[in-house]
Amino acid sequence: MKAITIIQPWATLIALGEKRFETRSWSTKHRGPLAIHAGKKIDKEACREPEIRKALERHGYTEDNLPTGAVVATCKLSDCLKSVDTWTDGYELEGRKLIYSPEYEFGDFTPGRFAWELANVNQLPEPIPAKGQQGLWNWEGVQS
């Protein structure tokens, strides 16, 4: 299964179903199963942002108990859309898909970047330790 390493708190926000798009500076042609790997880094400043803090707290997480160095969820990468415009209330992706708060606060939707649309997210009952890599990589763990 393809996997992507994402720093915390964003990996956990995906696993919890709070974040539906992973934003990247690069596009991918991959569609299908994808493992979400929480890297070893935690952006503690991001964890203190009000919308992120509230989303984590709803599920019992803080900057101090986020899993790291492990696969935390599996999902389906259903699409990869370029961000094309911004306005007062959010962002517009290709195909006139609109992104509103709090989703736009969970990623960088600056026009020109790419939003990877994630569906059928399944948080693993327990994180599975794994060493991450840059870009998409192959994970040999649990298949969804």
C-alpha positions as a Python dict, from the first residue, in 0.01 Angstrom:
ca = {
    (1, 'M'): (0, 0, 0),
    (2, 'K'): (122, 351, -72),
    (3, 'A'): (185, 565, 235),
    (4, 'I'): (258, 928, 309),
    (5, 'T'): (435, 1071, 612),
    (6, 'I'): (264, 1373, 765),
    (7, 'I'): (384, 1567, 1068),
    (8, 'Q'): (160, 1602, 1369),
    (9, 'P'): (-105, 1726, 1440),
    (10, 'W'): (-220, 1688, 1080),
    (11, 'A'): (-181, 1309, 1064),
    (12, 'T'): (-407, 1268, 1366),
    (13, 'L'): (-659, 1522, 1233),
    (14, 'I'): (-688, 1301, 922),
    (15, 'A'): (-717, 983, 1128),
    (16, 'L'): (-998, 1141, 1333),
    (17, 'G'): (-1192, 1246, 1023),
    (18, 'E'): (-1150, 1614, 1106),
    (19, 'K'): (-924, 1687, 805),
    (20, 'R'): (-1047, 1571, 463),
    (21, 'F'): (-769, 1718, 245),
    (22, 'E'): (-392, 1688, 272),
    (23, 'T'): (-227, 1984, 99),
    (24, 'R'): (103, 1951, -80),
    (25, 'S'): (321, 2155, -316),
    (26, 'W'): (315, 1862, -558),
    (27, 'S'): (52, 1664, -740),
    (28, 'T'): (13, 1286, -757),
    (29, 'K'): (-143, 1053, -1009),
    (30, 'H'): (-197, 789, -737),
    (31, 'R'): (-558, 708, -657),
    (32, 'G'): (-664, 435, -420),
    (33, 'P'): (-549, 299, -83),
    (34, 'L'): (-319, 521, 120),
    (35, 'A'): (-169, 478, 467),
    (36, 'I'): (-133, 788, 685),
    (37, 'H'): (199, 782, 870),
    (38, 'A'): (255, 1024, 1158),
    (39, 'G'): (612, 1147, 1139),
    (40, 'K'): (827, 1200, 1445),
    (41, 'K'): (785, 1579, 1439),
    (42, 'I'): (505, 1757, 1625),
    (43, 'D'): (431, 2118, 1534),
    (44, 'K'): (340, 2229, 1886),
    (45, 'E'): (263, 2583, 1773),
    (46, 'A'): (3, 2448, 1528),
    (47, 'C'): (-146, 2235, 1806),
    (48, 'R'): (-218, 2558, 1995),
    (49, 'E'): (-412, 2718, 1707),
    (50, 'P'): (-776, 2744, 1826),
    (51, 'E'): (-943, 2533, 1554),
    (52, 'I'): (-677, 2262, 1568),
    (53, 'R'): (-671, 2255, 1948),
    (54, 'K'): (-1051, 2225, 1964),
    (55, 'A'): (-1059, 1944, 1706),
    (56, 'L'): (-790, 1748, 1891),
    (57, 'E'): (-952, 1802, 2231),
    (58, 'R'): (-1286, 1668, 2104),
    (59, 'H'): (-1109, 1333, 2071),
    (60, 'G'): (-892, 1347, 2384),
    (61, 'Y'): (-568, 1460, 2219),
    (62, 'T'): (-326, 1739, 2304),
    (63, 'E'): (20, 1827, 2176),
    (64, 'D'): (155, 1596, 2448),
    (65, 'N'): (-13, 1266, 2353),
    (66, 'L'): (-7, 1254, 1972),
    (67, 'P'): (134, 931, 1826),
    (68, 'T'): (457, 967, 1628),
    (69, 'G'): (664, 737, 1411),
    (70, 'A'): (365, 519, 1328),
    (71, 'V'): (88, 456, 1077),
    (72, 'V'): (-231, 591, 1235),
    (73, 'A'): (-492, 541, 961),
    (74, 'T'): (-570, 408, 618),
    (75, 'C'): (-789, 578, 362),
    (76, 'K'): (-860, 613, -7),
    (77, 'L'): (-694, 894, -200),
    (78, 'S'): (-989, 983, -421),
    (79, 'D'): (-861, 1292, -603),
    (80, 'C'): (-584, 1549, -629),
    (81, 'L'): (-709, 1899, -707),
    (82, 'K'): (-517, 2219, -769),
    (83, 'S'): (-609, 2520, -557),
    (84, 'V'): (-705, 2794, -803),
    (85, 'D'): (-846, 3089, -608),
    (86, 'T'): (-902, 3241, -266),
    (87, 'W'): (-1171, 3470, -130),
    (88, 'T'): (-1289, 3599, 207),
    (89, 'D'): (-1463, 3275, 312),
    (90, 'G'): (-1221, 3013, 185),
    (91, 'Y'): (-1058, 2862, -122),
    (92, 'E'): (-1162, 2723, -458),
    (93, 'L'): (-1018, 2404, -600),
    (94, 'E'): (-1037, 2283, -960),
    (95, 'G'): (-1390, 2182, -1057),
    (96, 'R'): (-1536, 2463, -844),
    (97, 'K'): (-1496, 2260, -523),
    (98, 'L'): (-1506, 2508, -234),
    (99, 'I'): (-1313, 2477, 92),
    (100, 'Y'): (-1447, 2649, 404),
    (101, 'S'): (-1348, 2676, 770),
    (102, 'P'): (-1235, 2480, 960),
    (103, 'E'): (-1094, 2267, 673),
    (104, 'Y'): (-889, 2554, 526),
    (105, 'E'): (-730, 2607, 868),
    (106, 'F'): (-603, 2247, 860),
    (107, 'G'): (-396, 2291, 541),
    (108, 'D'): (-220, 2532, 306),
    (109, 'F'): (-464, 2593, 22),
    (110, 'T'): (-263, 2877, -133),
    (111, 'P'): (-346, 2892, -507),
    (112, 'G'): (-104, 2672, -700),
    (113, 'R'): (-82, 2405, -427),
    (114, 'F'): (-259, 2068, -443),
    (115, 'A'): (-533, 1929, -221),
    (116, 'W'): (-535, 1551, -190),
    (117, 'E'): (-894, 1448, -121),
    (118, 'L'): (-915, 1164, 130),
    (119, 'A'): (-1217, 935, 168),
    (120, 'N'): (-1310, 627, 373),
    (121, 'V'): (-1066, 714, 650),
    (122, 'N'): (-1017, 430, 896),
    (123, 'Q'): (-829, 515, 1215),
    (124, 'L'): (-625, 215, 1327),
    (125, 'P'): (-717, 81, 1674),
    (126, 'E'): (-349, 117, 1771),
    (127, 'P'): (-76, 303, 1580),
    (128, 'I'): (164, 66, 1399),
    (129, 'P'): (530, 171, 1435),
    (130, 'A'): (693, 241, 1098),
    (131, 'K'): (978, 446, 962),
    (132, 'G'): (851, 717, 729),
    (133, 'Q'): (997, 857, 410),
    (134, 'Q'): (956, 1162, 191),
    (135, 'G'): (703, 1148, -90),
    (136, 'L'): (481, 846, -146),
    (137, 'W'): (636, 523, -25),
    (138, 'N'): (540, 159, 6),
    (139, 'W'): (413, 34, 342),
    (140, 'E'): (385, -339, 394),
    (141, 'G'): (153, -323, 698),
    (142, 'V'): (-222, -377, 728),
    (143, 'Q'): (-408, -353, 399),
    (144, 'S'): (-745, -177, 384),
}
